[in-house]
């Protein structure tokens, strides 16, 4: 009996060691949104208010510093200026939530950095606000000193980069799926078997079997009770669009891709809505990142456009 117990104990020990050495299988690495950042010109106040270019200089210097501080995707200055012109907006004082959302949709930015520069007593102050475009949450960062305001940007950049590295996920929106968006819209949007045709042309500069944006939109429509048809002649509504994904380099240990998707909603020949979305996503491969960026863009557009069909 003692011999049998010793054998069983030995077997149990070996089995336990094998389990410990062979951990449970891990889920496949998922893609994640890249914290894309748009740095807006700072508001120059107080004694330096006459210097209209100071706030713009602070933003440009901060952008350069952040590019060397960490793994951040920055909206290019020329693109940001173009979008601001398109929206007929001044780059300072963007406090309106709707304006922030629109700027984020068009540039792909998930975090806006804005702020002010002023002098008080013997010191200059450069104060930044890191704003989550979709969450509305704000993180602060500031630098002060008796040197010129532009000389304080390096110190400010270190503090901003620290906040982004440690807490950027607090500013980022939660990832959406077709089911989560369907749950969000189900109270107001009812498919009731209405027929919808979906066609989204996609280009990701690499072979792809299935159209990610189109597939995600179809899943959402079916979840909401619409009937997705293959012949556009049978449909009451049509979603027609075009998506393009490009390589955005490396983010941490992942490949990243930026996708831009334009989508039009028709009822017969009448166009009901037209919108566009930009998303940057990182994943274990470029193809996965590109397809997920297109899928996320599709869901964001659908979330805004589908209430027109309620």
mmCIF file of C-alpha atoms in Angstrom, residues 28-287:
data_model
loop_
_atom_site.group_PDB
_atom_site.id
_atom_site.type_symbol
_atom_site.label_atom_id
_atom_site.label_comp_id
_atom_site.label_asym_id
_atom_site.label_seq_id
_atom_site.Cartn_x
_atom_site.Cartn_y
_atom_site.Cartn_z
ATOM 1 C CA UNK A 28 -4.755 35.366 -30.120
ATOM 2 C CA UNK A 29 -3.173 38.812 -29.935
ATOM 3 C CA UNK A 30 -5.889 41.342 -30.650
ATOM 4 C CA UNK A 31 -5.498 44.597 -32.501
ATOM 5 C CA UNK A 32 -5.709 47.836 -30.566
ATOM 6 C CA UNK A 33 -6.444 51.453 -31.455
ATOM 7 C CA UNK A 34 -3.388 53.694 -31.679
ATOM 8 C CA UNK A 35 -3.654 56.866 -29.546
ATOM 9 C CA UNK A 36 -3.486 59.271 -32.501
ATOM 10 C CA UNK A 37 -2.877 62.837 -31.324
ATOM 11 C CA UNK A 38 -3.628 66.257 -32.810
ATOM 12 C CA UNK A 39 -1.724 69.167 -31.263
ATOM 13 C CA UNK A 40 -3.666 72.393 -31.673
ATOM 14 C CA UNK A 41 -2.173 75.897 -31.429
ATOM 15 C CA UNK A 42 -2.140 77.177 -27.861
ATOM 16 C CA UNK A 43 -4.021 80.277 -26.779
ATOM 17 C CA UNK A 44 -1.612 83.143 -26.091
ATOM 18 C CA UNK A 45 -2.906 85.298 -23.247
ATOM 19 C CA UNK A 46 -1.873 88.135 -20.987
ATOM 20 C CA UNK A 47 1.246 90.137 -21.705
ATOM 21 C CA UNK A 48 2.043 88.078 -24.799
ATOM 22 C CA UNK A 49 -1.413 88.231 -26.347
ATOM 23 C CA UNK A 50 -0.151 90.540 -29.071
ATOM 24 C CA UNK A 51 2.082 87.756 -30.373
ATOM 25 C CA UNK A 52 -0.398 85.849 -32.550
ATOM 26 C CA UNK A 53 2.204 83.313 -33.649
ATOM 27 C CA UNK A 54 3.358 82.296 -30.168
ATOM 28 C CA UNK A 55 0.588 79.736 -29.620
ATOM 29 C CA UNK A 56 1.224 78.190 -33.034
ATOM 30 C CA UNK A 57 4.962 78.012 -32.338
ATOM 31 C CA UNK A 58 4.325 76.252 -29.024
ATOM 32 C CA UNK A 59 2.183 73.626 -30.788
ATOM 33 C CA UNK A 60 4.728 73.043 -33.547
ATOM 34 C CA UNK A 61 7.597 72.680 -31.077
ATOM 35 C CA UNK A 62 5.539 70.366 -28.876
ATOM 36 C CA UNK A 63 4.715 68.175 -31.881
ATOM 37 C CA UNK A 64 8.412 67.862 -32.737
ATOM 38 C CA UNK A 65 9.317 67.026 -29.142
ATOM 39 C CA UNK A 66 6.542 64.421 -28.801
ATOM 40 C CA UNK A 67 7.689 62.717 -31.990
ATOM 41 C CA UNK A 68 10.934 61.858 -30.179
ATOM 42 C CA UNK A 69 9.445 61.159 -26.732
ATOM 43 C CA UNK A 70 7.439 57.981 -27.308
ATOM 44 C CA UNK A 71 5.221 55.756 -29.446
ATOM 45 C CA UNK A 72 2.677 58.337 -30.553
ATOM 46 C CA UNK A 73 0.920 58.809 -33.873
ATOM 47 C CA UNK A 74 0.693 62.538 -34.591
ATOM 48 C CA UNK A 75 -1.653 64.173 -37.082
ATOM 49 C CA UNK A 76 0.500 66.079 -39.558
ATOM 50 C CA UNK A 77 0.333 69.845 -39.213
ATOM 51 C CA UNK A 78 -0.606 70.401 -42.878
ATOM 52 C CA UNK A 79 -3.482 67.911 -42.629
ATOM 53 C CA UNK A 80 -4.720 69.467 -39.391
ATOM 54 C CA UNK A 81 -4.673 72.979 -40.891
ATOM 55 C CA UNK A 82 -6.563 71.703 -43.945
ATOM 56 C CA UNK A 83 -9.305 70.130 -41.816
ATOM 57 C CA UNK A 84 -9.635 73.238 -39.647
ATOM 58 C CA UNK A 85 -10.019 75.341 -42.785
ATOM 59 C CA UNK A 86 -12.610 72.892 -44.129
ATOM 60 C CA UNK A 87 -14.589 73.182 -40.894
ATOM 61 C CA UNK A 88 -14.195 76.986 -40.921
ATOM 62 C CA UNK A 89 -12.684 76.856 -37.440
ATOM 63 C CA UNK A 90 -10.017 78.668 -35.527
ATOM 64 C CA UNK A 91 -7.496 76.217 -34.120
ATOM 65 C CA UNK A 92 -7.703 77.690 -30.622
ATOM 66 C CA UNK A 93 -10.537 77.462 -28.163
ATOM 67 C CA UNK A 94 -12.027 74.205 -29.455
ATOM 68 C CA UNK A 95 -14.073 73.566 -26.331
ATOM 69 C CA UNK A 96 -17.306 72.523 -28.027
ATOM 70 C CA UNK A 97 -17.792 68.754 -27.714
ATOM 71 C CA UNK A 98 -19.420 68.405 -31.141
ATOM 72 C CA UNK A 99 -16.542 70.278 -32.780
ATOM 73 C CA UNK A 100 -13.988 68.074 -31.049
ATOM 74 C CA UNK A 101 -15.815 64.960 -32.272
ATOM 75 C CA UNK A 102 -15.932 66.238 -35.849
ATOM 76 C CA UNK A 103 -12.236 67.087 -35.781
ATOM 77 C CA UNK A 104 -11.473 63.611 -34.451
ATOM 78 C CA UNK A 105 -13.601 61.930 -37.122
ATOM 79 C CA UNK A 106 -11.879 63.757 -39.971
ATOM 80 C CA UNK A 107 -8.283 63.524 -38.713
ATOM 81 C CA UNK A 108 -8.480 60.183 -36.915
ATOM 82 C CA UNK A 109 -7.312 61.852 -33.693
ATOM 83 C CA UNK A 110 -8.438 60.218 -30.453
ATOM 84 C CA UNK A 111 -6.654 62.757 -28.253
ATOM 85 C CA UNK A 112 -6.498 66.528 -28.707
ATOM 86 C CA UNK A 113 -3.782 68.577 -27.038
ATOM 87 C CA UNK A 114 -4.535 72.242 -26.565
ATOM 88 C CA UNK A 115 -3.754 74.803 -23.895
ATOM 89 C CA UNK A 116 -2.565 78.298 -23.152
ATOM 90 C CA UNK A 117 0.623 80.288 -22.658
ATOM 91 C CA UNK A 118 0.814 83.308 -20.367
ATOM 92 C CA UNK A 119 3.055 85.268 -18.049
ATOM 93 C CA UNK A 120 2.408 85.793 -14.336
ATOM 94 C CA UNK A 121 4.867 87.668 -12.160
ATOM 95 C CA UNK A 122 8.401 86.722 -13.138
ATOM 96 C CA UNK A 123 7.451 83.398 -14.773
ATOM 97 C CA UNK A 124 6.080 82.195 -18.064
ATOM 98 C CA UNK A 125 3.546 79.359 -17.938
ATOM 99 C CA UNK A 126 2.701 76.825 -20.646
ATOM 100 C CA UNK A 127 -0.349 74.789 -19.644
ATOM 101 C CA UNK A 128 -1.602 71.852 -21.710
ATOM 102 C CA UNK A 129 -4.876 69.928 -21.670
ATOM 103 C CA UNK A 130 -5.004 66.390 -23.059
ATOM 104 C CA UNK A 131 -8.603 65.801 -24.145
ATOM 105 C CA UNK A 132 -10.153 62.461 -25.036
ATOM 106 C CA UNK A 133 -12.109 63.235 -28.202
ATOM 107 C CA UNK A 134 -14.872 60.684 -27.569
ATOM 108 C CA UNK A 135 -14.656 60.284 -23.796
ATOM 109 C CA UNK A 136 -14.382 63.985 -22.941
ATOM 110 C CA UNK A 137 -11.898 63.163 -20.183
ATOM 111 C CA UNK A 138 -9.044 65.615 -19.580
ATOM 112 C CA UNK A 139 -5.496 65.196 -18.261
ATOM 113 C CA UNK A 140 -3.293 68.197 -17.364
ATOM 114 C CA UNK A 141 0.377 69.008 -17.905
ATOM 115 C CA UNK A 142 2.259 72.259 -17.311
ATOM 116 C CA UNK A 143 5.686 73.862 -17.262
ATOM 117 C CA UNK A 144 6.803 77.190 -15.818
ATOM 118 C CA UNK A 145 10.004 79.208 -15.607
ATOM 119 C CA UNK A 146 11.601 82.592 -16.068
ATOM 120 C CA UNK A 147 12.932 81.661 -19.521
ATOM 121 C CA UNK A 148 11.122 82.286 -22.779
ATOM 122 C CA UNK A 149 7.863 80.346 -23.206
ATOM 123 C CA UNK A 150 9.239 78.455 -26.193
ATOM 124 C CA UNK A 151 12.167 77.272 -24.033
ATOM 125 C CA UNK A 152 9.699 75.561 -21.692
ATOM 126 C CA UNK A 153 8.323 73.268 -24.391
ATOM 127 C CA UNK A 154 10.914 70.524 -23.826
ATOM 128 C CA UNK A 155 9.913 70.249 -20.163
ATOM 129 C CA UNK A 156 6.224 70.314 -21.111
ATOM 130 C CA UNK A 157 6.763 67.581 -23.718
ATOM 131 C CA UNK A 158 8.299 65.272 -21.118
ATOM 132 C CA UNK A 159 5.281 65.753 -18.855
ATOM 133 C CA UNK A 160 2.782 65.310 -21.689
ATOM 134 C CA UNK A 161 4.575 62.166 -22.868
ATOM 135 C CA UNK A 162 4.529 60.845 -19.312
ATOM 136 C CA UNK A 163 0.786 61.367 -19.066
ATOM 137 C CA UNK A 164 0.209 59.720 -22.450
ATOM 138 C CA UNK A 165 2.394 56.733 -21.641
ATOM 139 C CA UNK A 166 0.856 56.126 -18.239
ATOM 140 C CA UNK A 167 -2.760 57.181 -18.719
ATOM 141 C CA UNK A 168 -3.692 57.500 -22.412
ATOM 142 C CA UNK A 169 -6.080 54.528 -22.128
ATOM 143 C CA UNK A 170 -8.211 56.658 -19.801
ATOM 144 C CA UNK A 171 -8.743 59.075 -22.687
ATOM 145 C CA UNK A 172 -9.404 56.438 -25.331
ATOM 146 C CA UNK A 173 -12.903 55.147 -26.166
ATOM 147 C CA UNK A 174 -13.837 51.532 -25.577
ATOM 148 C CA UNK A 175 -13.503 49.259 -28.588
ATOM 149 C CA UNK A 176 -16.762 48.680 -30.434
ATOM 150 C CA UNK A 177 -18.135 45.542 -32.071
ATOM 151 C CA UNK A 178 -21.137 45.020 -34.314
ATOM 152 C CA UNK A 179 -23.037 43.621 -31.321
ATOM 153 C CA UNK A 180 -22.144 46.491 -29.001
ATOM 154 C CA UNK A 181 -23.190 49.091 -31.590
ATOM 155 C CA UNK A 182 -26.382 47.119 -32.253
ATOM 156 C CA UNK A 183 -27.140 47.251 -28.529
ATOM 157 C CA UNK A 184 -26.538 50.992 -28.533
ATOM 158 C CA UNK A 185 -28.857 51.589 -31.499
ATOM 159 C CA UNK A 186 -31.531 48.961 -30.855
ATOM 160 C CA UNK A 187 -33.723 51.325 -28.879
ATOM 161 C CA UNK A 188 -34.148 53.722 -31.815
ATOM 162 C CA UNK A 189 -33.284 51.776 -34.985
ATOM 163 C CA UNK A 190 -35.569 48.896 -36.007
ATOM 164 C CA UNK A 191 -34.840 46.972 -39.182
ATOM 165 C CA UNK A 192 -38.282 45.349 -39.384
ATOM 166 C CA UNK A 193 -37.108 43.274 -42.317
ATOM 167 C CA UNK A 194 -36.421 46.300 -44.530
ATOM 168 C CA UNK A 195 -34.054 45.430 -47.355
ATOM 169 C CA UNK A 196 -30.571 46.965 -47.536
ATOM 170 C CA UNK A 197 -27.814 46.588 -50.112
ATOM 171 C CA UNK A 198 -24.200 47.152 -49.020
ATOM 172 C CA UNK A 199 -21.175 47.600 -51.273
ATOM 173 C CA UNK A 200 -17.873 49.032 -50.014
ATOM 174 C CA UNK A 201 -14.820 48.871 -52.251
ATOM 175 C CA UNK A 202 -11.610 48.452 -50.251
ATOM 176 C CA UNK A 203 -7.910 48.804 -50.952
ATOM 177 C CA UNK A 204 -5.296 47.806 -48.382
ATOM 178 C CA UNK A 205 -2.288 47.356 -50.706
ATOM 179 C CA UNK A 206 -2.196 43.648 -49.862
ATOM 180 C CA UNK A 207 -4.230 40.539 -50.740
ATOM 181 C CA UNK A 208 -7.436 40.285 -48.683
ATOM 182 C CA UNK A 209 -10.127 37.630 -48.917
ATOM 183 C CA UNK A 210 -13.094 39.429 -47.386
ATOM 184 C CA UNK A 211 -14.050 43.136 -47.319
ATOM 185 C CA UNK A 212 -13.763 44.040 -43.632
ATOM 186 C CA UNK A 213 -15.818 47.257 -43.636
ATOM 187 C CA UNK A 214 -18.623 45.734 -45.689
ATOM 188 C CA UNK A 215 -18.730 42.580 -43.559
ATOM 189 C CA UNK A 216 -18.903 44.536 -40.300
ATOM 190 C CA UNK A 217 -21.708 46.758 -41.581
ATOM 191 C CA UNK A 218 -23.699 43.744 -42.780
ATOM 192 C CA UNK A 219 -23.341 42.061 -39.382
ATOM 193 C CA UNK A 220 -24.668 45.193 -37.695
ATOM 194 C CA UNK A 221 -27.605 45.547 -40.072
ATOM 195 C CA UNK A 222 -28.619 41.908 -39.573
ATOM 196 C CA UNK A 223 -28.357 42.294 -35.789
ATOM 197 C CA UNK A 224 -30.762 45.253 -36.000
ATOM 198 C CA UNK A 225 -33.309 43.274 -37.995
ATOM 199 C CA UNK A 226 -32.634 44.478 -41.547
ATOM 200 C CA UNK A 227 -32.502 42.073 -44.473
ATOM 201 C CA UNK A 228 -29.234 42.387 -46.387
ATOM 202 C CA UNK A 229 -29.794 41.582 -50.067
ATOM 203 C CA UNK A 230 -27.320 40.752 -52.837
ATOM 204 C CA UNK A 231 -29.169 42.587 -55.623
ATOM 205 C CA UNK A 232 -29.321 46.345 -55.273
ATOM 206 C CA UNK A 233 -32.528 46.423 -57.319
ATOM 207 C CA UNK A 234 -34.317 44.631 -54.469
ATOM 208 C CA UNK A 235 -33.182 47.084 -51.793
ATOM 209 C CA UNK A 236 -35.010 50.036 -50.269
ATOM 210 C CA UNK A 237 -31.763 51.479 -48.907
ATOM 211 C CA UNK A 238 -28.202 51.334 -50.210
ATOM 212 C CA UNK A 239 -24.896 51.816 -48.417
ATOM 213 C CA UNK A 240 -22.202 52.547 -51.000
ATOM 214 C CA UNK A 241 -18.680 53.457 -50.036
ATOM 215 C CA UNK A 242 -14.953 53.265 -50.532
ATOM 216 C CA UNK A 243 -12.185 52.522 -48.061
ATOM 217 C CA UNK A 244 -8.424 52.877 -48.253
ATOM 218 C CA UNK A 245 -5.900 51.595 -45.714
ATOM 219 C CA UNK A 246 -2.202 52.435 -45.705
ATOM 220 C CA UNK A 247 0.835 51.379 -43.696
ATOM 221 C CA UNK A 248 1.499 53.627 -40.684
ATOM 222 C CA UNK A 249 4.738 51.976 -39.557
ATOM 223 C CA UNK A 250 5.359 50.369 -36.184
ATOM 224 C CA UNK A 251 3.530 50.999 -32.928
ATOM 225 C CA UNK A 252 5.175 49.330 -29.927
ATOM 226 C CA UNK A 253 5.738 45.758 -31.179
ATOM 227 C CA UNK A 254 2.905 45.859 -33.709
ATOM 228 C CA UNK A 255 2.292 46.880 -37.298
ATOM 229 C CA UNK A 256 -0.105 49.788 -37.655
ATOM 230 C CA UNK A 257 -2.424 50.955 -40.400
ATOM 231 C CA UNK A 258 -4.512 54.062 -41.005
ATOM 232 C CA UNK A 259 -7.833 53.615 -42.799
ATOM 233 C CA UNK A 260 -10.072 56.239 -44.337
ATOM 234 C CA UNK A 261 -13.628 55.237 -45.187
ATOM 235 C CA UNK A 262 -16.238 57.272 -47.065
ATOM 236 C CA UNK A 263 -19.835 56.064 -46.966
ATOM 237 C CA UNK A 264 -23.048 57.247 -48.631
ATOM 238 C CA UNK A 265 -26.583 56.237 -47.663
ATOM 239 C CA UNK A 266 -29.204 56.231 -50.407
ATOM 240 C CA UNK A 267 -32.941 55.684 -50.561
ATOM 241 C CA UNK A 268 -33.481 54.841 -54.194
ATOM 242 C CA UNK A 269 -31.593 57.548 -56.086
ATOM 243 C CA UNK A 270 -31.856 60.056 -53.251
ATOM 244 C CA UNK A 271 -28.770 60.465 -51.083
ATOM 245 C CA UNK A 272 -29.758 60.699 -47.426
ATOM 246 C CA UNK A 273 -26.363 61.023 -45.756
ATOM 247 C CA UNK A 274 -22.684 61.227 -46.632
ATOM 248 C CA UNK A 275 -19.913 60.904 -44.072
ATOM 249 C CA UNK A 276 -16.331 59.796 -43.592
ATOM 250 C CA UNK A 277 -14.180 58.363 -40.802
ATOM 251 C CA UNK A 278 -10.486 57.824 -40.179
ATOM 252 C CA UNK A 279 -9.014 55.244 -37.792
ATOM 253 C CA UNK A 280 -5.489 54.086 -36.947
ATOM 254 C CA UNK A 281 -5.086 50.592 -35.518
ATOM 255 C CA UNK A 282 -2.140 48.373 -34.569
ATOM 256 C CA UNK A 283 -2.126 44.587 -34.903
ATOM 257 C CA UNK A 284 0.113 41.526 -35.125
ATOM 258 C CA UNK A 285 0.382 42.037 -38.912
ATOM 259 C CA UNK A 286 -0.260 44.856 -41.360
ATOM 260 C CA UNK A 287 -3.180 43.053 -43.017
#
